[in-house]
PDB file of C-alpha atoms (C1' of nucleotides) in Angstrom:
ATOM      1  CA  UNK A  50     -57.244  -5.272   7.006  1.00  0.00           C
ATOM      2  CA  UNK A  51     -53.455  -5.432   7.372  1.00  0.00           C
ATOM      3  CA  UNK A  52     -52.409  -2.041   8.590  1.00  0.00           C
ATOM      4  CA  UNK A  53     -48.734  -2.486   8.449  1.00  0.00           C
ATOM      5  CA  UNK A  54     -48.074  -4.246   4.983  1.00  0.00           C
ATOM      6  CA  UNK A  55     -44.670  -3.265   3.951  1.00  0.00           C
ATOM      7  CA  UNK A  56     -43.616  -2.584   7.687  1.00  0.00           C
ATOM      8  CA  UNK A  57     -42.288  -6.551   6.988  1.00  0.00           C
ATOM      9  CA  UNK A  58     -39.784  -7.288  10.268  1.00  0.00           C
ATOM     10  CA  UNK A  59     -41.698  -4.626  12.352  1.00  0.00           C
ATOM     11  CA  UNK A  60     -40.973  -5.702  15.726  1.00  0.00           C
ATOM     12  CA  UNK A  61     -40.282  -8.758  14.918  1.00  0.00           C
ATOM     13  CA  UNK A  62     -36.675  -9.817  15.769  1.00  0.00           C
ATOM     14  CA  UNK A  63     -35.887 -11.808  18.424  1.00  0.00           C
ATOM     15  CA  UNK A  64     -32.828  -9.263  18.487  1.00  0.00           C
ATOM     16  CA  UNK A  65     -34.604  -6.410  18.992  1.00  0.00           C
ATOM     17  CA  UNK A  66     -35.263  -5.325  22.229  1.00  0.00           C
ATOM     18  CA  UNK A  67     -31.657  -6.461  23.220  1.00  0.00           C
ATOM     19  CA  UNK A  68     -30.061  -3.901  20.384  1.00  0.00           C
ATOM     20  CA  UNK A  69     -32.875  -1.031  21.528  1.00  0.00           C
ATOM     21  CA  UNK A  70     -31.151  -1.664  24.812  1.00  0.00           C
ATOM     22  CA  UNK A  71     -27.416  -1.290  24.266  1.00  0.00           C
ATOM     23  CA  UNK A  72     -28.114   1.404  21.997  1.00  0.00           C
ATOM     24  CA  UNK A  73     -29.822   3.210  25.019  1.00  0.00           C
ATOM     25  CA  UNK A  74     -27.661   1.955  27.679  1.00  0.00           C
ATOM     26  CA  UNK A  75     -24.667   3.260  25.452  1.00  0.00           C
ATOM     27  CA  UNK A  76     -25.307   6.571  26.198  1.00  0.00           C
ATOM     28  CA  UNK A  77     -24.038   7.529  22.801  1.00  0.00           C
ATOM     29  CA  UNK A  78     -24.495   6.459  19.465  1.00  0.00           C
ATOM     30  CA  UNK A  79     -23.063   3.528  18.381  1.00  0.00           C
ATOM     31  CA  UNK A  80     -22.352   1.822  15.168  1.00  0.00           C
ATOM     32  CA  UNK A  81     -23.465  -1.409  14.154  1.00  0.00           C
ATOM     33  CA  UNK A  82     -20.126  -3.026  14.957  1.00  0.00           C
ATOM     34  CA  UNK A  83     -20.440  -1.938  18.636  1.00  0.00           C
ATOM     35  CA  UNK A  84     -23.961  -3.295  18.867  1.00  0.00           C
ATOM     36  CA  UNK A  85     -22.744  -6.910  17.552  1.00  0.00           C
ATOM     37  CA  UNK A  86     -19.861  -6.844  20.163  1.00  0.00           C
ATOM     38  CA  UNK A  87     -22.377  -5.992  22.441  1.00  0.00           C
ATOM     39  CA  UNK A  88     -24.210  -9.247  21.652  1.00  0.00           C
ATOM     40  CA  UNK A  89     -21.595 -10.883  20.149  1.00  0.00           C
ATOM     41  CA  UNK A  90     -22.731 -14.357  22.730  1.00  0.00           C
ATOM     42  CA  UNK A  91     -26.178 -14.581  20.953  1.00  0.00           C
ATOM     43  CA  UNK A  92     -24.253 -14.813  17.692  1.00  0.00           C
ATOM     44  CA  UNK A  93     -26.221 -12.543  15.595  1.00  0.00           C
ATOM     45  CA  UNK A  94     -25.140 -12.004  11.811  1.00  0.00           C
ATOM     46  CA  UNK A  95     -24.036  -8.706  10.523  1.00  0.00           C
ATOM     47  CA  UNK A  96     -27.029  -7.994   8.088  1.00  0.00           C
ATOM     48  CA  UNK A  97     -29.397  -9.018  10.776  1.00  0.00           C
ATOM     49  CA  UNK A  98     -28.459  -6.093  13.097  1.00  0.00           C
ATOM     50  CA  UNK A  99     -28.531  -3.999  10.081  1.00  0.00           C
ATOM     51  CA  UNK A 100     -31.772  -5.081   8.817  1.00  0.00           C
ATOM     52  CA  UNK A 101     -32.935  -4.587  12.635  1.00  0.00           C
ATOM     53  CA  UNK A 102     -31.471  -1.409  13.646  1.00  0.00           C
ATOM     54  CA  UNK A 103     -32.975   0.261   9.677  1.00  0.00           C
ATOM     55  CA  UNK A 104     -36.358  -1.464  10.914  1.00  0.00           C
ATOM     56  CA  UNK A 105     -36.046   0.945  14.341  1.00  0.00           C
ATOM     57  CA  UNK A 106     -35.535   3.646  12.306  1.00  0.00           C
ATOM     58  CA  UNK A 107     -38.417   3.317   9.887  1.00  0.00           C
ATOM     59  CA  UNK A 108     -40.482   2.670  13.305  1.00  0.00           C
ATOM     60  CA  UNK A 109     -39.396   5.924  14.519  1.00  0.00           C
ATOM     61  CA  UNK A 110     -37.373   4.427  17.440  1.00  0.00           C
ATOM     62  CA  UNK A 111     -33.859   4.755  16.476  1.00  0.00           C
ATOM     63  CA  UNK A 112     -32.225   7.699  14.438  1.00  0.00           C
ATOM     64  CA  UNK A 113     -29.228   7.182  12.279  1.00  0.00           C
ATOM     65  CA  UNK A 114     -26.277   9.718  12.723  1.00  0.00           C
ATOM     66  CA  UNK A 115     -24.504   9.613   9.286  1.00  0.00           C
ATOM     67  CA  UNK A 116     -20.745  10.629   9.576  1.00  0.00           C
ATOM     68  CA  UNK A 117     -18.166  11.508   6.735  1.00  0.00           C
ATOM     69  CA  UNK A 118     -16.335   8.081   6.104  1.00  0.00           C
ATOM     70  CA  UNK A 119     -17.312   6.486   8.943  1.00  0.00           C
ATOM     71  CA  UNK A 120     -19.541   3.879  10.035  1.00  0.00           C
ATOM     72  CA  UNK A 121     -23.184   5.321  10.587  1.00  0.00           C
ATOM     73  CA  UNK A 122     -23.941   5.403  14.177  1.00  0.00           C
ATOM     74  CA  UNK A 123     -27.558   4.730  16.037  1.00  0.00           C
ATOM     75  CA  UNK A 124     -29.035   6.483  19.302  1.00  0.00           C
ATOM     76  CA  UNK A 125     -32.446   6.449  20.627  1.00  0.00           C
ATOM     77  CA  UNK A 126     -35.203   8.930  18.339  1.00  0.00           C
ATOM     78  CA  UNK A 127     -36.584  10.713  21.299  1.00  0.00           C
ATOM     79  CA  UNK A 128     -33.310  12.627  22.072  1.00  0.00           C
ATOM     80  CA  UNK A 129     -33.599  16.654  22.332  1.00  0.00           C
ATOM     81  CA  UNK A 130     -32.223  18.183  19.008  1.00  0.00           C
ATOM     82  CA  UNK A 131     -28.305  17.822  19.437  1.00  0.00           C
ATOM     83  CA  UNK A 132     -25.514  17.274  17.770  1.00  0.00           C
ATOM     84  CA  UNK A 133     -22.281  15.529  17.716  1.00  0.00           C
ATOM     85  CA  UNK A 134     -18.879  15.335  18.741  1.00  0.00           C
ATOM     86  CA  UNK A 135     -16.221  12.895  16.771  1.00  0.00           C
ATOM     87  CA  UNK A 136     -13.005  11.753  18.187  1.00  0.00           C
ATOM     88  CA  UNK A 137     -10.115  12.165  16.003  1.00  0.00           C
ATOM     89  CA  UNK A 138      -8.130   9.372  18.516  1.00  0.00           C
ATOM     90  CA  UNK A 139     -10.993   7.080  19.460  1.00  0.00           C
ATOM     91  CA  UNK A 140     -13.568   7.603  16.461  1.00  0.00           C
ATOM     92  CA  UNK A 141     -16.187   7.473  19.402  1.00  0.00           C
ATOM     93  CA  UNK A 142     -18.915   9.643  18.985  1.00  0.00           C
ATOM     94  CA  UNK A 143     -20.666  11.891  21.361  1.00  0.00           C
ATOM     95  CA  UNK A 144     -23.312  14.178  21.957  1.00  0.00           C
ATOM     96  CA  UNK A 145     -23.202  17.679  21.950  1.00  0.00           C
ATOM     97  CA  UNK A 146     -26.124  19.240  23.516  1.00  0.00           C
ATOM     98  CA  UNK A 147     -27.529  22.361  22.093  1.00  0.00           C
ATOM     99  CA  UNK A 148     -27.455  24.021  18.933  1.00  0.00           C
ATOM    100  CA  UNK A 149     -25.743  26.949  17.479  1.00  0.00           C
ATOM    101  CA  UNK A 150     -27.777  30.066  16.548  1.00  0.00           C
ATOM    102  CA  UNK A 151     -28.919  30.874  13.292  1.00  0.00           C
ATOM    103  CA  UNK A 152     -27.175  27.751  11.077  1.00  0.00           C
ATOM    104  CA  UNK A 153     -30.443  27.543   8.963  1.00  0.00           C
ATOM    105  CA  UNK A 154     -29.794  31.317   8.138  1.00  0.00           C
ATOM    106  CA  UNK A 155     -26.519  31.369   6.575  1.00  0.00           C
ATOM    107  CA  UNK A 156     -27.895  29.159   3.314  1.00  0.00           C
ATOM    108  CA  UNK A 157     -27.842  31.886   0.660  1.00  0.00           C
ATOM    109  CA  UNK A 158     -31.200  33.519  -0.589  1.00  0.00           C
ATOM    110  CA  UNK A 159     -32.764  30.744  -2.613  1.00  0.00           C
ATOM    111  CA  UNK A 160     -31.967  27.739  -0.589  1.00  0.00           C
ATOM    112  CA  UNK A 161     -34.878  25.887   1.469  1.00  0.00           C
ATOM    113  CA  UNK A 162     -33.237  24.132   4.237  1.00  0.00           C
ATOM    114  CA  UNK A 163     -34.839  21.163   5.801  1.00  0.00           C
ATOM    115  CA  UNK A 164     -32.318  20.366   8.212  1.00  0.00           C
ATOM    116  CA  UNK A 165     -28.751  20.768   9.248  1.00  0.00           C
ATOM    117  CA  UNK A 166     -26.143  19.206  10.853  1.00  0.00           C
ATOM    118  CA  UNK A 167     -23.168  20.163  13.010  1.00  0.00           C
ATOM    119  CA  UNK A 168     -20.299  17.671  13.329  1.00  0.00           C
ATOM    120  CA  UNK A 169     -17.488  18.835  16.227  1.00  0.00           C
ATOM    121  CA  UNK A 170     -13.997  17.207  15.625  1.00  0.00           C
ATOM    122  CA  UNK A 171     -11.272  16.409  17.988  1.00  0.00           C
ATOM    123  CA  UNK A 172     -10.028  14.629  21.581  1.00  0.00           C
ATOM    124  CA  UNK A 173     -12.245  13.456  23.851  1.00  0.00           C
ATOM    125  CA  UNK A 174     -11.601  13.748  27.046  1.00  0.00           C
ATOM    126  CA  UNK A 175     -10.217   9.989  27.805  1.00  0.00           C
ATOM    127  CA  UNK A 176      -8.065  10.176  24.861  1.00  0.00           C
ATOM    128  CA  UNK A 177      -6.726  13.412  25.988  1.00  0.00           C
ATOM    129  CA  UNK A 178      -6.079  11.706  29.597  1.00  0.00           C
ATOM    130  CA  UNK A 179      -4.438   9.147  27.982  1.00  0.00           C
ATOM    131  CA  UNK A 180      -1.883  11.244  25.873  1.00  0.00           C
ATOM    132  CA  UNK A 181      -0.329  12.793  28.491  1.00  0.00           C
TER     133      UNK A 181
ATOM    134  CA  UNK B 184      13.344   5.763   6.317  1.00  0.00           C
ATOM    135  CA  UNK B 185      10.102   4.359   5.235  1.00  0.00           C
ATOM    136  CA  UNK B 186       9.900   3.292   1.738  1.00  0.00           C
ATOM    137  CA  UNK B 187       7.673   4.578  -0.623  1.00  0.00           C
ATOM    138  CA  UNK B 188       7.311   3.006  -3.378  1.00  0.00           C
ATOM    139  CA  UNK B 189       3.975   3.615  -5.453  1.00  0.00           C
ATOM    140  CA  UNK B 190       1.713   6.494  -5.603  1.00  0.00           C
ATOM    141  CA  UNK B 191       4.853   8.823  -5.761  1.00  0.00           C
ATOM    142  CA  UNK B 192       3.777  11.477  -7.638  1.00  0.00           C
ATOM    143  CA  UNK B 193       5.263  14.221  -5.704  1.00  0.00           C
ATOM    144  CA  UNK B 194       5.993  15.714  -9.292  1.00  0.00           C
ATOM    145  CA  UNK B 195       3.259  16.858 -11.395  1.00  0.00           C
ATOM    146  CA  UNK B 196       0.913  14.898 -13.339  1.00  0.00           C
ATOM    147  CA  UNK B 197      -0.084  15.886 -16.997  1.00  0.00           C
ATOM    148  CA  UNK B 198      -3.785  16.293 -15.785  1.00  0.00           C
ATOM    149  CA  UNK B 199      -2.941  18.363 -12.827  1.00  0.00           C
ATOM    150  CA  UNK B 200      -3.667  21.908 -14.259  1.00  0.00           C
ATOM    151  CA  UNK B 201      -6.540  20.895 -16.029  1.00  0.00           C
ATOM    152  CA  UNK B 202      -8.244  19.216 -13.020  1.00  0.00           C
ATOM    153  CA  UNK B 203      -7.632  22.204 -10.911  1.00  0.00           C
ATOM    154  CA  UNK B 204      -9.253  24.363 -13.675  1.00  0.00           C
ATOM    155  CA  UNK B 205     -11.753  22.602 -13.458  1.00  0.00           C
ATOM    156  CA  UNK B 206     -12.632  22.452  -9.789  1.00  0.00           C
ATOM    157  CA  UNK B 207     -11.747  26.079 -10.035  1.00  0.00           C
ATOM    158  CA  UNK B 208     -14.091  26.699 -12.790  1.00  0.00           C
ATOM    159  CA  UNK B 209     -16.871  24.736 -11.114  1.00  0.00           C
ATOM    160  CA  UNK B 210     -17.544  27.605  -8.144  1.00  0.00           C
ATOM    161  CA  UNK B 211     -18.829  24.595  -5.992  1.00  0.00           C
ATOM    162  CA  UNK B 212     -17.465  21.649  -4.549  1.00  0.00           C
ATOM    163  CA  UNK B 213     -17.229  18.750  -6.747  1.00  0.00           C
ATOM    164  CA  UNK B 214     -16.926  14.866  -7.162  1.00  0.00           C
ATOM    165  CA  UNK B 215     -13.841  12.888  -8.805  1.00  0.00           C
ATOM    166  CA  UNK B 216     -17.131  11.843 -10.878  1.00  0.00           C
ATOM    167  CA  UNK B 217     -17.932  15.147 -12.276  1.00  0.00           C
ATOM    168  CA  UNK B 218     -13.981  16.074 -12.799  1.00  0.00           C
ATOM    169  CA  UNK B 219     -13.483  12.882 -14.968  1.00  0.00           C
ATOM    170  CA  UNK B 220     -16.976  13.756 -16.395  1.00  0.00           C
ATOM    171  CA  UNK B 221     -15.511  17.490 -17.593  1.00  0.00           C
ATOM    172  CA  UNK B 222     -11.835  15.695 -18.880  1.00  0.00           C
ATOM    173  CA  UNK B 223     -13.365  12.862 -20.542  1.00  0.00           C
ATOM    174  CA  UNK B 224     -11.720  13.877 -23.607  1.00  0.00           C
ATOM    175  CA  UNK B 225      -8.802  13.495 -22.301  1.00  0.00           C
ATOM    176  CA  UNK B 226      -9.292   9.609 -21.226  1.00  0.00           C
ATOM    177  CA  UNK B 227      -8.400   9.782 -17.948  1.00  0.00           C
ATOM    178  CA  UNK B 228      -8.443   6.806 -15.811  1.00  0.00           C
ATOM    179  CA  UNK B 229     -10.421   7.312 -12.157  1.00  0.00           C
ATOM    180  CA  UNK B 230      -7.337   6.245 -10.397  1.00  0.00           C
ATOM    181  CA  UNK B 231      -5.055   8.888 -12.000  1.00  0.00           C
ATOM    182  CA  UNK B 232      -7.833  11.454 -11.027  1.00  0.00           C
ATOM    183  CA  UNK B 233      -8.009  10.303  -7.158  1.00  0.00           C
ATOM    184  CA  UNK B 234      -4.125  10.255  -7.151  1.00  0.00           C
ATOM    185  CA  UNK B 235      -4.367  14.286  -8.780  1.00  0.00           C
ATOM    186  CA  UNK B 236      -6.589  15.267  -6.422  1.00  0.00           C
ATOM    187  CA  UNK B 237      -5.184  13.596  -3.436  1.00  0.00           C
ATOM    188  CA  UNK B 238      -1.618  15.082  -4.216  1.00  0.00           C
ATOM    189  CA  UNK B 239      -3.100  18.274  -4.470  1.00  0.00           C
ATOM    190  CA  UNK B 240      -4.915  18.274  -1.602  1.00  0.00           C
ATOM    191  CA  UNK B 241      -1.586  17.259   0.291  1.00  0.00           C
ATOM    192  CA  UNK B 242       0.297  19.818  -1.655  1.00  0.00           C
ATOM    193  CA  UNK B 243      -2.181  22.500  -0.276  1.00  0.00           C
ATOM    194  CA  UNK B 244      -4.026  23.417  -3.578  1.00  0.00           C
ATOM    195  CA  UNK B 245      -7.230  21.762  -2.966  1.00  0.00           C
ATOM    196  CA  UNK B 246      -9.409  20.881   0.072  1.00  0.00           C
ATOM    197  CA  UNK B 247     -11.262  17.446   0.333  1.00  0.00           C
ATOM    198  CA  UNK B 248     -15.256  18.078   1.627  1.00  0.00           C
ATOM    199  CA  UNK B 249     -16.458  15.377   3.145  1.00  0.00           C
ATOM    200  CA  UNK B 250     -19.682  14.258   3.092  1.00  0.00           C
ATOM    201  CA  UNK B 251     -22.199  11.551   4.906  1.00  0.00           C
ATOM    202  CA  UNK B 252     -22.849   8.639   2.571  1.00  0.00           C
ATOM    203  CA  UNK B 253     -21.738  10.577  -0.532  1.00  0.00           C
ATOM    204  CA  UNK B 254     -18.202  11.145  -2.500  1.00  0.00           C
ATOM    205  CA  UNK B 255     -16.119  13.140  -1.573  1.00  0.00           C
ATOM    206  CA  UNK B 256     -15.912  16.699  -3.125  1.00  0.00           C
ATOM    207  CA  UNK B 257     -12.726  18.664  -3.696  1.00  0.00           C
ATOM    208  CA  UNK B 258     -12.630  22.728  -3.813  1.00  0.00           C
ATOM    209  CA  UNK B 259      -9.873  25.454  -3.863  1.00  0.00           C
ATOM    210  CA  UNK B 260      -7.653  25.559  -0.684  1.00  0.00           C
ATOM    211  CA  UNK B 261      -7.598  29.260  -0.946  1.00  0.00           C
ATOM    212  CA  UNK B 262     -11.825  29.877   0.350  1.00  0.00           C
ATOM    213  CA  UNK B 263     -12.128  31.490   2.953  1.00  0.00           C
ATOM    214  CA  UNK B 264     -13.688  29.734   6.262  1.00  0.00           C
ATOM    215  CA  UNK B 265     -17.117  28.427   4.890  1.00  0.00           C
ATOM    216  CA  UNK B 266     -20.008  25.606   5.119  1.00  0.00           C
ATOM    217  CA  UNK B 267     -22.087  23.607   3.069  1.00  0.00           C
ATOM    218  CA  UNK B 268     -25.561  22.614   1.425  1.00  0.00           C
ATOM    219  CA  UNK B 269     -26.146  19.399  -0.284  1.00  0.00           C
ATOM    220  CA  UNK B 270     -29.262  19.222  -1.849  1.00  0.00           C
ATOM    221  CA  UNK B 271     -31.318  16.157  -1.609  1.00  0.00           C
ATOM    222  CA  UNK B 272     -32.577  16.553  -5.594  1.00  0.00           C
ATOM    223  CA  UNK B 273     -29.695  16.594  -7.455  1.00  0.00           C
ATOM    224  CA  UNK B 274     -26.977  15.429  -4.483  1.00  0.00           C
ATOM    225  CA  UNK B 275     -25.488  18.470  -5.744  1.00  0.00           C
ATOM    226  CA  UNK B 276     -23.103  20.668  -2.886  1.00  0.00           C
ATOM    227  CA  UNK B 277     -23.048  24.627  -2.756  1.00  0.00           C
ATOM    228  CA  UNK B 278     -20.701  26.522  -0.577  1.00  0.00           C
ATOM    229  CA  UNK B 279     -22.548  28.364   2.310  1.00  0.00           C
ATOM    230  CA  UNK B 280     -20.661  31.391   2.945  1.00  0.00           C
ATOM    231  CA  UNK B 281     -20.208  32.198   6.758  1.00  0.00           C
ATOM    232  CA  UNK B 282     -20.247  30.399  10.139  1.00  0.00           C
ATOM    233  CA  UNK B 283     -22.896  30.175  13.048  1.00  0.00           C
ATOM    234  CA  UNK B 284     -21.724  31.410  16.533  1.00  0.00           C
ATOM    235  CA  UNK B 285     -20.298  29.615  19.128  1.00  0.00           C
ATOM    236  CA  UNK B 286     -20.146  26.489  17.356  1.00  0.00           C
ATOM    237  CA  UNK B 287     -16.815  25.002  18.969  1.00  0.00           C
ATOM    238  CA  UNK B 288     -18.185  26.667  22.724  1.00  0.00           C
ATOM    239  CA  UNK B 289     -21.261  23.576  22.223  1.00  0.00           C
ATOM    240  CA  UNK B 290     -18.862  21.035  23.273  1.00  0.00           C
ATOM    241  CA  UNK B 291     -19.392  19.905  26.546  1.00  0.00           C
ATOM    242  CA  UNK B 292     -16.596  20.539  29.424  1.00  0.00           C
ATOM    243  CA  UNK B 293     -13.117  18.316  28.720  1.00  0.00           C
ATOM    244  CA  UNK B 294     -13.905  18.077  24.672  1.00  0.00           C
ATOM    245  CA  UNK B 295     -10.698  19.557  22.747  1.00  0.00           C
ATOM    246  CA  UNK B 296     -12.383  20.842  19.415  1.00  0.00           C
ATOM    247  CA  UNK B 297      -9.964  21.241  16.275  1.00  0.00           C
ATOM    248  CA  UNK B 298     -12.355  21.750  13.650  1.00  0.00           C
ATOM    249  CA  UNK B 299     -16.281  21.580  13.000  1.00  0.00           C
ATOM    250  CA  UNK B 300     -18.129  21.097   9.920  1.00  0.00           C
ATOM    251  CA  UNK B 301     -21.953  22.515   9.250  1.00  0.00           C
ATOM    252  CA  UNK B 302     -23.903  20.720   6.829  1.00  0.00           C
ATOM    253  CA  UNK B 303     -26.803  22.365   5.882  1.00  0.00           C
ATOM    254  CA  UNK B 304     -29.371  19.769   3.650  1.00  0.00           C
ATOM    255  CA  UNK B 305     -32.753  20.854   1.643  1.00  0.00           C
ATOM    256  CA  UNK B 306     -33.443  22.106  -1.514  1.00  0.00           C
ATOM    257  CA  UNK B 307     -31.609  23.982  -4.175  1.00  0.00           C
ATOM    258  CA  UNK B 308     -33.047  26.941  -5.786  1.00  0.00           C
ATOM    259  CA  UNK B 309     -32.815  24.801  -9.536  1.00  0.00           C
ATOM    260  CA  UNK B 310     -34.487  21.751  -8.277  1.00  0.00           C
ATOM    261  CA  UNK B 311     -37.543  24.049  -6.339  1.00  0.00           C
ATOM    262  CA  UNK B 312     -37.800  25.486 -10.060  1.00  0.00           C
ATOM    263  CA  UNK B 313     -37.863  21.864 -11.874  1.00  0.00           C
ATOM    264  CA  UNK B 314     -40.903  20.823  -8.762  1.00  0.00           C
ATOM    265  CA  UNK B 315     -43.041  23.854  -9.969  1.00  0.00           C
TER     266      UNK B 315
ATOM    267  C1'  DA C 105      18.048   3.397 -19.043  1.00  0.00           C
ATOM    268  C1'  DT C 106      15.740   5.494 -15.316  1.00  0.00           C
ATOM    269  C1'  DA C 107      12.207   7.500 -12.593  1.00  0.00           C
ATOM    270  C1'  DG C 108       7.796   7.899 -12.119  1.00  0.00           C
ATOM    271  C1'  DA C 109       2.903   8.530 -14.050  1.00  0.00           C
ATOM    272  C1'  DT C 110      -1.002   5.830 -15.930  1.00  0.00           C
ATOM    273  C1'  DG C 111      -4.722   2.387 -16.621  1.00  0.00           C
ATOM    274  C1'  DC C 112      -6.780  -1.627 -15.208  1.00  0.00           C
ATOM    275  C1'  DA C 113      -8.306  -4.677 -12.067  1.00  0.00           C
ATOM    276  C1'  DA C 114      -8.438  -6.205  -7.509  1.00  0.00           C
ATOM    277  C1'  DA C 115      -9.001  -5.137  -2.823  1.00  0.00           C
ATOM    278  C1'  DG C 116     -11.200  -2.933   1.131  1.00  0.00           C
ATOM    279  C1'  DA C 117     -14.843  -0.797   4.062  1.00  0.00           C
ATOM    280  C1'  DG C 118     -19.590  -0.124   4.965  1.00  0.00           C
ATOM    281  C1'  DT C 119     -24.005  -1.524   3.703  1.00  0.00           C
ATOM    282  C1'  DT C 120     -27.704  -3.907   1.255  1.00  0.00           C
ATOM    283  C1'  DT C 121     -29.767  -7.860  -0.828  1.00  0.00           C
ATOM    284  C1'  DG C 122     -30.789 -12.665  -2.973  1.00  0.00           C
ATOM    285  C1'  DC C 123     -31.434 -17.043  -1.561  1.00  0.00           C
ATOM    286  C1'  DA C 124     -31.836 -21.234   0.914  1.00  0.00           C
ATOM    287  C1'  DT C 125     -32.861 -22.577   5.506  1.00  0.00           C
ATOM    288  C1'  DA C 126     -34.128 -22.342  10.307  1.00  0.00           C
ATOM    289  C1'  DG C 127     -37.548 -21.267  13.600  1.00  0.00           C
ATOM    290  C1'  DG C 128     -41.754 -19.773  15.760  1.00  0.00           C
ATOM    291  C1'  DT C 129     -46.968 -20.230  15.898  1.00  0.00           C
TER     292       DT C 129
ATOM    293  C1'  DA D  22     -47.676 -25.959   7.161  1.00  0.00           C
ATOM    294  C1'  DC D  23     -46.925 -21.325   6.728  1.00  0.00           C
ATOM    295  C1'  DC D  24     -44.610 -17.210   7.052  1.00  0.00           C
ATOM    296  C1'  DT D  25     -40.799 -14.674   7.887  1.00  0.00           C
ATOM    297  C1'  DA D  26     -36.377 -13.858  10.272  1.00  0.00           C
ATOM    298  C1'  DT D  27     -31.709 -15.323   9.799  1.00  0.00           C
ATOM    299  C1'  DG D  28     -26.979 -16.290   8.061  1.00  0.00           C
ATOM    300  C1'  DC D  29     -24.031 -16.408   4.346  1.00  0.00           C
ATOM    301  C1'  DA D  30     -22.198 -14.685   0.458  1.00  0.00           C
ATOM    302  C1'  DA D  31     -22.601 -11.773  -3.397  1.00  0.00           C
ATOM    303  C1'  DA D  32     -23.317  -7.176  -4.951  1.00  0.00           C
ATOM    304  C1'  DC D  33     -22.779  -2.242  -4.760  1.00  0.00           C
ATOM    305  C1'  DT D  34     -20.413   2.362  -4.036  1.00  0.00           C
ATOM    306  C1'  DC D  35     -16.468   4.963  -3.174  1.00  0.00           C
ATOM    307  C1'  DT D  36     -11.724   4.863  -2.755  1.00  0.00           C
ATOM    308  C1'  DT D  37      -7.068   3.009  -2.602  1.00  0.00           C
ATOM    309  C1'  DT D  38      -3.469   0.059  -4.235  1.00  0.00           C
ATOM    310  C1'  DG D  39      -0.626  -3.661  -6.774  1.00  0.00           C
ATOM    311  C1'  DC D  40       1.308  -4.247 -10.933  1.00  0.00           C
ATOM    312  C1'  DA D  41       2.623  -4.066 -15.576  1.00  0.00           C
ATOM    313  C1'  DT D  42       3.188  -0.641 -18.995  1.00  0.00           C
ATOM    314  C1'  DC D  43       3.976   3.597 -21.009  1.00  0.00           C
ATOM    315  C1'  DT D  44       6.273   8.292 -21.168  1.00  0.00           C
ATOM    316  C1'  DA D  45       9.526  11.636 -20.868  1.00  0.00           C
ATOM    317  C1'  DT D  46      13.971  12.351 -20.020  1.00  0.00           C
TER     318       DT D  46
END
DNA sequence: ATAGATGCAAAGAGTTTGCATAGGT
DNA sequence: ACCTATGCAAACTCTTTGCATCTAT
């Protein structure tokens, strides 16, 4: 009885209760860059925190914020519904609590929508500290 | 005086009306892909394409759409303010007429918001016909 | 002849994947 | 010994760019 047959690296990094960790302790979602920085001693490869953080996500532990021509970010899965604020200066991204009302209404008759997104654009408050 | 030398093209390509007919024509976003798809007659290289587009999204006649892990789409400048849907069948993008309330008001205190994009994902009213 | 537009191929960024090896049990 | 996670490099997609060539003056 193998319950968890194509679940391959389920758990089973070495890694991967260190990335879980800064991706919590980031307190916004980071990219897979940011998490190798962040363990950049233990000299994990690239794919490996790939392969690690798309194994979270399967497992329902990580969520993966996709961004227009940037590097996909990761934050923890058990967040309230949000949404997310890019930095035109920084290219941090942060959360933006709340949702607007009505976005699933304005698809046009016809259109079943399954889920939405809203992306916010512009300076953060550090970069707009450190432009003056 | 910063020198400039390739990608000039501040005059007018021989494609240029023909690839704005055609994002015209196509009463939705669409791809590079799709525009070299409706000129293949013509035997236009990709690159030439990008460079159209590009220069006539810098010249004000088109508007780049930008999309999570998907090309980009290109649309007439002259729309008014408007979202999107991108349907996960056919990848295809629709314009979503309208805007949600208080979108820009959801960023937290100290955020400066320029711009926000809504992204609505799901099903297109074709592709629930085809799954019938 | 000159300016610049075009096609092709290479490069680049982000991500995935094939493969040989290292490592845990 | 076995099984699989890992690192490296190659592959893949979308896009830009270097360069030689072609086109229209």
């Amino acid at each position: 009885m193998r319950i968890d047959y194509h679940n391959h690296m389920a758990q089973r990094s070495r890694y991967t209760d260190e990335i879980l960790r800064v991706v919590s302790d980031a307190g916004r979602p980071v990219s897979v860059d940011e998490i190798r920085d962040a363990l950049r001693e233990s000299g994990v490869g690239t794919a490996t925190v790939y392969r690690v953080v798309n194994n979270c996500v399967e497992g329902g532990k990580l969520k993966k914020v996709e961004l227009p021509n940037a590097a996909a970010r990761f934050e923890p899965a058990d967040l309230p519904h949000h949404h997310h604020f890019e930095c035109d200066s920084c290219r941090k991204v942060y959360d933006v609590p709340g949702c607007a009302q009505g976005v699933a209404d304005l698809a046009p008759e016809g259109f079943e929508v399954s889920q939405h997104e809203i992306l916010l654009k512009g300076t953060c408050p550090e970069c707009q500290e450190a432009s003056v």
